[in-house]
């Protein structure tokens, strides 16, 4: 089946620094990738939709200048959390939609802790 | 805006019991609905995907049904096992886009 990887799986950073998270589709081309955030005991909330070769579409309340998304190729999207603060600590999960299909495949997630 | 609700929020059952998890959604104009499993601190594992034209899907001991007109889906787990303990998430793919709307999940504990 389709596989999506995320790197890193876990990261701890200091307040004020930036962190980049990668999402890769390993065996298929993903024209669209999605970034979700999950706080403890909460469900996944969509942050943004990333389309290859164009600007990401952000959900209401998500700061585009803080959460930079780049979808430079059909197999890679990156999320950069700029000037991270403790309230950004969360579980970030990406998903990728196989070109021409509607099923999404999810990455294993990245646990971000900002100290 | 699509709202997805899952009931119950938590469930504890003894091993061997059959159980039903419920999911409801407010906008019946969906493309498909997926059930996922999430273990603590882990990502999502897709269990079943039901297209809007389908009524149910089965995989092993799992059976998911979909009643689009009433905005409901159920996940039936037969002969539950301790290894089934996890959080089960229901997610809806609406026609307005491809992003999934998730419920808050049902936390299942199956005791030996």
Coordinates of N, CA and C in Angstrom, one line a residue:
Chain A
X1 N 0.8 -1.2 0.0 CA 0.0 0.0 0.0 C 0.8 1.2 0.0
X2 N 0.2 2.4 -0.2 CA 0.9 3.7 -0.2 C 1.5 4.0 1.1
X3 N 2.7 4.5 1.1 CA 3.4 4.9 2.3 C 3.8 6.3 2.3
X4 N 3.5 7.0 3.5 CA 3.9 8.3 3.7 C 4.8 8.4 4.9
X5 N 6.0 9.1 4.7 CA 6.9 9.2 5.9 C 7.0 10.6 6.3
X6 N 7.3 10.7 7.6 CA 7.6 12.1 8.2 C 8.9 12.1 8.9
X7 N 9.6 13.2 8.8 CA 10.8 13.3 9.5 C 11.0 14.7 10.1
X8 N 11.4 14.9 11.3 CA 11.7 13.9 12.3 C 10.4 13.3 12.9
X9 N 10.5 12.3 13.6 CA 9.4 11.7 14.3 C 9.2 12.4 15.7
X10 N 10.3 13.0 16.2 CA 10.2 13.7 17.5 C 11.2 14.8 17.5
X11 N 10.8 16.0 17.9 CA 11.8 17.1 18.0 C 11.5 17.9 19.2
X12 N 12.6 18.3 19.9 CA 12.5 19.3 21.0 C 13.3 20.5 20.6
X13 N 12.7 21.6 20.7 CA 13.5 22.8 20.4 C 13.2 23.9 21.4
X14 N 14.0 25.0 21.4 CA 13.9 26.1 22.4 C 13.0 27.1 21.8
X15 N 12.3 27.8 22.6 CA 11.4 28.9 22.2 C 12.1 29.9 21.4
X16 N 11.5 30.3 20.3 CA 12.1 31.3 19.4 C 12.8 30.7 18.2
X17 N 13.1 29.4 18.2 CA 13.8 28.8 17.1 C 12.8 28.3 16.1
X18 N 13.3 27.9 14.9 CA 12.4 27.3 13.9 C 12.6 25.9 13.7
X19 N 11.6 25.2 13.3 CA 11.7 23.7 13.1 C 11.0 23.4 11.8
X20 N 11.7 22.5 11.0 CA 11.2 22.0 9.7 C 10.8 20.6 9.8
X21 N 9.6 20.3 9.4 CA 9.1 18.9 9.3 C 8.9 18.5 7.9
X22 N 9.4 17.3 7.5 CA 9.2 16.9 6.1 C 8.1 15.8 6.0
X23 N 7.4 15.8 4.9 CA 6.4 14.8 4.7 C 6.7 14.3 3.2
X24 N 6.9 13.0 3.1 CA 7.2 12.4 1.8 C 6.2 11.2 1.5
X25 N 5.8 11.2 0.2 CA 5.1 10.1 -0.3 C 6.1 9.2 -1.0
X26 N 6.2 8.0 -0.5 CA 7.4 7.1 -0.9 C 7.1 6.3 -2.2
X27 N 5.9 6.0 -2.5 CA 5.7 5.1 -3.7 C 4.5 5.6 -4.5
X28 N 4.2 6.9 -4.4 CA 3.2 7.5 -5.3 C 3.4 9.0 -5.4
X29 N 2.8 9.6 -6.3 CA 2.9 11.0 -6.5 C 1.7 11.7 -5.9
X30 N 1.9 12.7 -5.1 CA 0.9 13.3 -4.3 C 0.8 14.8 -4.8
X31 N -0.3 15.1 -5.5 CA -0.5 16.4 -6.0 C -1.0 17.3 -4.8
X32 N -1.6 16.7 -3.8 CA -2.1 17.4 -2.7 C -1.6 16.7 -1.4
X33 N -1.2 17.5 -0.5 CA -0.8 17.1 0.9 C -1.5 17.9 1.9
X34 N -1.8 17.4 3.0 CA -2.5 18.1 4.1 C -1.7 18.0 5.3
X35 N -1.8 19.1 6.1 CA -1.1 19.2 7.4 C -2.2 19.3 8.5
X36 N -2.1 18.4 9.4 CA -3.0 18.5 10.6 C -2.2 18.6 11.9
X37 N -2.9 19.1 12.9 CA -2.4 19.3 14.2 C -3.3 18.6 15.2
X38 N -2.7 17.9 16.2 CA -3.5 17.3 17.2 C -3.0 17.6 18.5
X39 N -3.8 18.2 19.4 CA -3.4 18.5 20.7 C -3.9 17.3 21.6
X40 N -3.3 17.2 22.8 CA -3.6 16.0 23.6 C -5.1 15.8 23.8
X41 N -5.5 14.6 23.6 CA -6.9 14.2 23.8 C -7.9 14.9 22.9
X42 N -7.4 15.5 21.9 CA -8.2 16.2 20.9 C -8.1 15.5 19.5
X43 N -9.0 15.9 18.7 CA -9.0 15.3 17.3 C -8.0 16.0 16.4
X44 N -7.8 15.5 15.2 CA -7.0 16.2 14.3 C -7.7 17.4 13.7
X45 N -7.0 18.5 13.6 CA -7.5 19.7 13.0 C -6.7 20.1 11.8
X46 N -7.3 20.3 10.7 CA -6.6 20.7 9.5 C -6.0 22.0 9.6
X47 N -4.7 22.1 9.3 CA -4.1 23.4 9.3 C -4.0 24.1 7.9
X48 N -3.6 23.2 7.0 CA -3.5 23.8 5.6 C -3.5 22.7 4.6
X49 N -3.8 23.1 3.4 CA -3.8 22.2 2.2 C -2.6 22.7 1.3
X50 N -1.8 21.7 0.9 CA -0.6 22.0 0.2 C -0.7 21.4 -1.2
X51 N -0.7 22.2 -2.2 CA -0.7 21.7 -3.6 C 0.6 21.9 -4.3
X52 N 1.1 20.9 -5.0 CA 2.4 21.0 -5.6 C 2.5 22.1 -6.6
X53 N 3.5 23.0 -6.4 CA 3.7 24.1 -7.3 C 2.9 25.3 -7.1
X54 N 2.1 25.3 -6.0 CA 1.4 26.5 -5.7 C 1.4 26.8 -4.2
X55 N 0.8 28.0 -3.9 CA 0.8 28.4 -2.5 C -0.2 27.5 -1.7
X56 N 0.1 27.3 -0.4 CA -0.8 26.5 0.4 C -2.0 27.3 0.8
X57 N -3.1 26.6 1.1 CA -4.3 27.2 1.5 C -4.4 26.9 3.0
X58 N -4.5 28.0 3.8 CA -4.5 27.8 5.3 C -6.0 27.9 5.8
X59 N -6.2 27.2 6.9 CA -7.5 27.2 7.5 C -7.6 28.5 8.4
X60 N -8.8 28.9 8.6 CA -9.0 30.1 9.4 C -8.4 29.9 10.8
X61 N -7.6 30.9 11.2 CA -7.0 30.9 12.5 C -5.6 30.4 12.5
X62 N -5.1 29.9 11.4 CA -3.7 29.4 11.2 C -2.9 30.5 10.6
X63 N -1.8 30.9 11.3 CA -1.0 32.0 10.7 C -0.1 31.5 9.6
X64 N -0.2 32.0 8.4 CA 0.6 31.5 7.3 C 2.0 31.9 7.5
X65 N 2.3 33.0 8.1 CA 3.7 33.5 8.3 C 4.4 32.7 9.4
X66 N 3.6 32.0 10.2 CA 4.2 31.3 11.3 C 4.4 29.8 10.9
X67 N 3.5 29.3 10.1 CA 3.6 27.9 9.6 C 3.8 27.9 8.1
X68 N 5.0 27.9 7.7 CA 5.4 28.0 6.3 C 5.3 26.6 5.7
X69 N 4.6 26.5 4.6 CA 4.4 25.3 3.9 C 5.0 25.4 2.5
X70 N 5.8 24.4 2.1 CA 6.4 24.4 0.8 C 6.1 23.0 0.2
X71 N 5.6 22.9 -1.0 CA 5.3 21.6 -1.7 C 6.0 21.7 -3.0
X72 N 7.3 21.5 -2.9 CA 8.2 21.7 -4.1 C 8.2 20.6 -5.1
X73 N 7.8 19.4 -4.7 CA 7.7 18.3 -5.7 C 6.5 17.5 -5.4
X74 N 6.3 16.5 -6.3 CA 5.1 15.6 -6.1 C 5.3 14.6 -5.0
X75 N 6.4 14.6 -4.3 CA 6.6 13.6 -3.3 C 7.0 14.3 -2.0
X76 N 7.1 15.6 -1.9 CA 7.7 16.2 -0.7 C 6.9 17.5 -0.4
X77 N 6.5 17.6 0.9 CA 6.0 18.9 1.4 C 6.7 19.1 2.7
X78 N 7.0 20.4 3.0 CA 7.6 20.7 4.3 C 6.8 21.7 5.0
X79 N 6.8 21.6 6.3 CA 6.1 22.5 7.3 C 7.2 23.1 8.2
X80 N 7.4 24.4 8.1 CA 8.3 25.0 9.0 C 7.6 25.9 10.0
X81 N 7.8 25.5 11.3 CA 7.2 26.3 12.4 C 8.3 27.4 12.8
X82 N 7.9 28.6 12.5 CA 8.9 29.7 12.7 C 8.7 30.3 14.1
X83 N 9.8 30.7 14.7 CA 9.7 31.3 16.0 C 8.8 30.5 16.9
X84 N 9.1 29.3 17.1 CA 8.2 28.4 17.9 C 8.1 28.8 19.3
X85 N 6.9 28.6 19.9 CA 6.6 28.9 21.3 C 6.0 27.7 21.9
X86 N 6.0 27.6 23.2 CA 5.5 26.4 23.9 C 4.1 26.0 23.5
X87 N 3.2 27.0 23.2 CA 1.9 26.7 22.7 C 1.8 26.0 21.4
X88 N 3.0 26.0 20.7 CA 3.0 25.3 19.4 C 3.3 23.8 19.6
X89 N 3.6 23.4 20.8 CA 3.9 22.0 21.1 C 2.7 21.2 20.8
X90 N 2.8 20.2 19.9 CA 1.7 19.4 19.5 C 2.2 18.3 18.6
X91 N 1.2 17.5 18.2 CA 1.5 16.3 17.3 C 1.1 16.8 15.9
X92 N 2.0 16.8 15.0 CA 1.8 17.3 13.6 C 1.7 16.1 12.7
X93 N 0.7 15.9 11.9 CA 0.5 14.8 11.0 C 0.2 15.3 9.6
X94 N 0.9 14.7 8.7 CA 0.6 15.0 7.3 C -0.1 13.9 6.6
X95 N -0.8 14.2 5.6 CA -1.4 13.1 4.7 C -1.2 13.5 3.3
X96 N -1.2 12.5 2.4 CA -1.0 12.7 1.0 C -2.1 12.0 0.2
X97 N -2.6 12.7 -0.8 CA -3.6 12.2 -1.7 C -3.0 11.7 -2.9
X98 N -3.2 10.4 -3.2 CA -2.7 9.9 -4.5 C -3.4 10.5 -5.6
X99 N -2.6 10.9 -6.6 CA -3.1 11.6 -7.8 C -4.2 10.8 -8.4
X100 N -5.4 11.4 -8.6 CA -6.5 10.7 -9.3 C -7.4 9.9 -8.3
X101 N -6.9 9.8 -7.1 CA -7.7 9.1 -6.1 C -8.2 10.0 -5.0
X102 N -9.1 9.5 -4.2 CA -9.6 10.3 -3.1 C -9.2 9.9 -1.7
X103 N -8.5 8.7 -1.6 CA -8.1 8.2 -0.3 C -6.8 9.0 0.1
X104 N -6.8 9.3 1.4 CA -5.6 9.9 1.9 C -4.8 8.9 2.7
X105 N -3.5 9.1 2.6 CA -2.6 8.2 3.3 C -1.8 9.1 4.3
X106 N -1.8 8.6 5.6 CA -1.2 9.4 6.6 C 0.2 9.1 7.0
X107 N 1.0 10.1 7.3 CA 2.3 9.8 7.9 C 2.2 9.5 9.3
X108 N 3.3 9.0 9.9 CA 3.3 8.6 11.3 C 3.3 9.7 12.4
X109 N 3.4 11.0 11.9 CA 3.3 12.1 12.8 C 4.7 12.5 13.3
X110 N 4.7 13.8 13.8 CA 5.9 14.4 14.4 C 5.5 15.0 15.7
X111 N 6.1 14.6 16.8 CA 5.8 15.2 18.1 C 6.8 16.4 18.3
X112 N 6.2 17.6 18.4 CA 7.0 18.8 18.6 C 6.8 19.3 20.0
X113 N 8.0 19.4 20.7 CA 7.9 20.0 22.1 C 8.8 21.2 22.1
X114 N 8.2 22.3 22.4 CA 8.9 23.6 22.5 C 9.1 24.0 24.0
X115 N 10.4 24.1 24.4 CA 10.7 24.4 25.8 C 11.0 25.9 26.0
Chain B
X1 N -20.5 24.2 7.8 CA -19.3 23.6 8.1 C -19.6 22.2 8.6
X2 N -18.9 21.2 8.1 CA -19.2 19.8 8.5 C -18.7 19.6 10.0
X3 N -19.6 19.0 10.8 CA -19.3 18.7 12.1 C -19.4 17.2 12.3
X4 N -18.4 16.6 12.9 CA -18.4 15.1 13.1 C -18.4 14.8 14.6
X5 N -19.3 14.0 15.0 CA -19.4 13.6 16.4 C -19.3 12.1 16.6
X6 N -18.6 11.7 17.6 CA -18.4 10.3 17.9 C -18.9 10.0 19.3
X7 N -19.7 9.0 19.4 CA -20.2 8.5 20.7 C -20.0 7.0 20.8
X8 N -19.6 6.5 22.0 CA -19.2 7.3 23.2 C -17.8 7.8 23.0
X9 N -17.4 8.7 23.9 CA -16.1 9.2 24.0 C -15.1 8.2 24.5
X10 N -15.6 7.3 25.3 CA -14.7 6.3 25.9 C -15.6 5.0 26.2
X11 N -14.9 3.9 26.0 CA -15.7 2.6 26.2 C -14.7 1.6 26.7
X12 N -15.2 0.8 27.7 CA -14.4 -0.3 28.3 C -15.2 -1.5 28.3
X13 N -14.7 -2.6 27.7 CA -15.4 -3.8 27.5 C -14.5 -5.0 27.9
X14 N -15.1 -6.1 28.3 CA -14.3 -7.3 28.5 C -14.0 -8.0 27.2
X15 N -12.9 -8.7 27.2 CA -12.5 -9.4 26.0 C -13.6 -10.3 25.5
X16 N -13.8 -10.4 24.2 CA -14.7 -11.3 23.6 C -16.1 -10.6 23.2
X17 N -16.3 -9.5 23.8 CA -17.6 -8.8 23.5 C -17.6 -8.2 22.1
X18 N -18.8 -8.1 21.5 CA -19.0 -7.4 20.3 C -19.4 -6.0 20.7
X19 N -18.9 -5.0 19.9 CA -19.2 -3.6 20.2 C -19.4 -2.7 19.0
X20 N -20.1 -1.6 19.3 CA -20.4 -0.7 18.2 C -20.0 0.7 18.5
X21 N -19.3 1.3 17.6 CA -18.9 2.7 17.8 C -19.7 3.6 16.8
X22 N -20.1 4.7 17.3 CA -21.0 5.5 16.5 C -20.4 6.8 16.0
X23 N -20.7 7.2 14.8 CA -20.2 8.5 14.2 C -21.4 9.2 13.5
X24 N -21.6 10.4 13.7 CA -22.6 11.2 13.0 C -22.0 12.4 12.4
X25 N -22.5 12.9 11.3 CA -22.0 14.1 10.6 C -23.2 14.9 10.2
X26 N -23.0 16.2 10.1 CA -24.1 17.2 9.9 C -24.5 17.4 8.5
X27 N -23.5 17.3 7.6 CA -23.7 17.6 6.2 C -23.7 16.2 5.4
X28 N -24.8 15.8 4.9 CA -24.8 14.5 4.2 C -24.2 14.5 2.8
X29 N -23.8 15.6 2.4 CA -23.1 15.7 1.0 C -21.6 15.3 1.2
X30 N -21.4 14.0 1.4 CA -20.0 13.6 1.6 C -19.6 12.8 0.4
X31 N -18.2 12.7 0.2 CA -17.7 11.8 -0.8 C -17.4 10.4 -0.3
X32 N -16.8 10.4 0.9 CA -16.5 9.1 1.5 C -16.3 9.3 3.0
X33 N -16.3 8.2 3.7 CA -16.1 8.3 5.2 C -15.0 7.2 5.5
X34 N -14.1 7.5 6.4 CA -13.1 6.6 6.8 C -13.1 6.4 8.3
X35 N -12.7 5.2 8.7 CA -12.5 4.9 10.1 C -11.0 4.6 10.2
X36 N -10.4 5.2 11.3 CA -9.0 5.1 11.6 C -8.8 4.6 13.0
X37 N -7.7 4.0 13.2 CA -7.2 3.6 14.5 C -6.0 4.4 14.9
X38 N -5.9 4.9 16.1 CA -4.7 5.6 16.5 C -4.3 5.0 17.9
X39 N -3.1 4.5 17.9 CA -2.5 4.1 19.2 C -1.8 5.3 19.9
X40 N -1.7 5.3 21.2 CA -1.2 6.4 21.9 C 0.2 6.9 21.4
X41 N 0.2 8.2 21.0 CA 1.5 8.8 20.6 C 1.8 8.4 19.2
X42 N 0.9 7.7 18.5 CA 1.3 7.3 17.1 C 0.4 7.9 16.1
X43 N 0.7 7.6 14.8 CA -0.1 8.1 13.7 C -1.3 7.3 13.5
X44 N -1.9 7.5 12.3 CA -3.2 6.9 12.0 C -3.1 5.7 11.2
X45 N -3.9 4.7 11.5 CA -3.9 3.5 10.6 C -5.3 3.4 10.0
X46 N -5.4 3.4 8.7 CA -6.7 3.4 8.1 C -7.3 2.0 8.2
X47 N -8.6 1.9 8.7 CA -9.2 0.6 8.9 C -10.2 0.3 7.7
X48 N -11.1 1.3 7.5 CA -12.1 1.0 6.4 C -12.4 2.4 5.8
X49 N -12.7 2.3 4.5 CA -13.1 3.5 3.8 C -14.4 3.1 3.0
X50 N -15.4 3.9 3.2 CA -16.7 3.7 2.6 C -17.0 4.8 1.6
X51 N -17.2 4.5 0.4 CA -17.6 5.5 -0.6 C -19.0 5.9 -0.3
X52 N -19.4 7.1 -0.8 CA -20.8 7.6 -0.5 C -21.9 6.7 -1.1
X53 N -21.5 6.0 -2.2 CA -22.5 5.1 -2.8 C -22.6 3.7 -2.2
X54 N -21.7 3.5 -1.2 CA -21.7 2.2 -0.5 C -22.5 2.2 0.8
X55 N -22.9 1.0 1.2 CA -23.6 0.9 2.5 C -22.8 0.4 3.6
X56 N -21.8 -0.4 3.2 CA -20.9 -1.0 4.3 C -19.6 -1.5 3.6
X57 N -18.7 -1.7 4.5 CA -17.4 -2.3 4.2 C -17.0 -3.2 5.3
X58 N -16.3 -4.3 5.0 CA -15.9 -5.3 6.0 C -14.4 -5.6 5.8
X59 N -13.8 -5.8 6.9 CA -12.4 -6.2 6.9 C -12.2 -7.0 8.2
X60 N -12.1 -8.3 8.0 CA -11.9 -9.2 9.2 C -13.0 -9.1 10.2
X61 N -12.6 -8.7 11.4 CA -13.6 -8.6 12.5 C -14.3 -7.2 12.5
X62 N -14.0 -6.4 11.5 CA -14.5 -5.0 11.5 C -15.5 -4.9 10.4
X63 N -16.6 -4.2 10.7 CA -17.6 -3.9 9.7 C -18.1 -2.5 9.9
X64 N -18.0 -1.7 8.9 CA -18.5 -0.3 9.0 C -19.7 -0.1 8.1
X65 N -20.7 0.6 8.6 CA -21.8 0.9 7.8 C -22.0 2.4 7.6
X66 N -22.7 2.7 6.5 CA -22.9 4.2 6.3 C -24.3 4.4 5.8
X67 N -25.0 5.3 6.5 CA -26.3 5.8 6.1 C -26.2 7.3 5.9
X68 N -25.9 7.6 4.6 CA -25.6 9.0 4.2 C -26.7 9.9 4.5
X69 N -27.9 9.5 4.2 CA -29.1 10.3 4.3 C -29.3 10.8 5.7
X70 N -29.0 9.9 6.7 CA -29.3 10.3 8.1 C -28.0 10.8 8.7
X71 N -26.9 10.8 8.0 CA -25.6 11.3 8.5 C -25.0 10.4 9.6
X72 N -25.0 9.1 9.4 CA -24.5 8.2 10.4 C -23.7 7.1 9.9
X73 N -22.7 6.7 10.7 CA -21.9 5.6 10.4 C -21.6 4.8 11.7
X74 N -21.5 3.5 11.6 CA -21.2 2.7 12.7 C -20.0 1.8 12.4
X75 N -19.1 1.6 13.4 CA -18.1 0.6 13.3 C -18.3 -0.5 14.2
X76 N -18.5 -1.7 13.7 CA -18.8 -2.9 14.5 C -17.5 -3.7 14.6
X77 N -17.2 -4.0 15.9 CA -16.0 -4.8 16.1 C -16.5 -6.1 16.8
X78 N -16.2 -7.2 16.1 CA -16.7 -8.5 16.6 C -15.6 -9.2 17.5
X79 N -16.0 -9.9 18.5 CA -15.1 -10.7 19.3 C -13.9 -9.8 19.7
X80 N -14.1 -8.8 20.4 CA -13.0 -7.8 20.7 C -11.8 -8.5 21.5
X81 N -10.6 -8.0 21.3 CA -9.4 -8.5 21.9 C -8.7 -7.3 22.5
X82 N -7.8 -7.6 23.5 CA -7.1 -6.5 24.2 C -6.2 -5.7 23.2
X83 N -5.8 -6.4 22.1 CA -5.0 -5.7 21.1 C -5.9 -4.6 20.3
X84 N -7.2 -4.7 20.5 CA -8.0 -3.7 19.8 C -8.1 -2.4 20.6
X85 N -7.5 -2.4 21.8 CA -7.5 -1.1 22.6 C -6.7 0.0 21.9
X86 N -7.4 1.1 21.6 CA -6.9 2.2 20.9 C -7.9 3.3 20.8
X87 N -7.6 4.4 20.2 CA -8.6 5.4 19.9 C -9.1 5.2 18.4
X88 N -10.4 5.2 18.2 CA -10.9 5.0 16.9 C -11.5 6.4 16.4
X89 N -11.0 6.8 15.3 CA -11.4 8.1 14.7 C -12.3 7.9 13.4
X90 N -13.3 8.7 13.4 CA -14.2 8.7 12.2 C -13.8 10.0 11.4
X91 N -13.7 9.9 10.1 CA -13.4 11.1 9.3 C -14.2 11.2 8.1
X92 N -14.7 12.3 7.7 CA -15.6 12.5 6.6 C -14.9 13.4 5.5
X93 N -15.0 12.9 4.3 CA -14.5 13.7 3.2 C -15.7 14.3 2.5
X94 N -15.8 15.6 2.6 CA -16.9 16.3 2.0 C -16.7 16.6 0.6
X95 N -17.8 16.8 -0.1 CA -17.7 17.2 -1.6 C -17.0 18.5 -1.8
X96 N -17.0 19.4 -0.8 CA -16.4 20.7 -1.0 C -14.9 20.7 -1.1
X97 N -14.3 19.7 -0.7 CA -12.8 19.6 -0.8 C -12.3 18.2 -0.4
X98 N -11.1 18.1 -0.4 CA -10.5 16.8 -0.1 C -10.0 16.6 1.3
X99 N -10.0 17.6 2.1 CA -9.5 17.5 3.5 C -10.5 16.7 4.3
X100 N -10.1 16.0 5.3 CA -10.9 15.2 6.1 C -11.4 16.0 7.3
X101 N -12.6 15.8 7.7 CA -13.1 16.4 9.0 C -13.2 15.2 10.0
X102 N -12.5 15.4 11.1 CA -12.4 14.3 12.0 C -13.3 14.5 13.2
X103 N -13.8 13.4 13.8 CA -14.5 13.4 15.1 C -13.4 13.4 16.1
X104 N -13.8 13.5 17.4 CA -12.9 13.5 18.5 C -12.4 12.1 18.9
X105 N -13.1 11.1 18.4 CA -12.6 9.7 18.6 C -13.3 9.1 19.8
X106 N -13.3 7.7 19.7 CA -13.7 6.9 20.8 C -12.5 6.1 21.4
X107 N -12.2 6.3 22.6 CA -11.1 5.6 23.3 C -11.6 4.3 23.8
X108 N -11.1 3.2 23.2 CA -11.6 1.8 23.5 C -10.6 1.1 24.4
X109 N -11.0 0.5 25.4 CA -10.2 -0.4 26.3 C -10.8 -1.7 26.3
X110 N -10.1 -2.7 25.9 CA -10.6 -4.1 26.0 C -9.8 -4.8 27.0
X111 N -10.5 -5.2 28.1 CA -9.8 -5.8 29.2 C -9.7 -7.4 29.1
X112 N -8.6 -8.0 29.5 CA -8.5 -9.4 29.4 C -9.4 -10.1 30.4

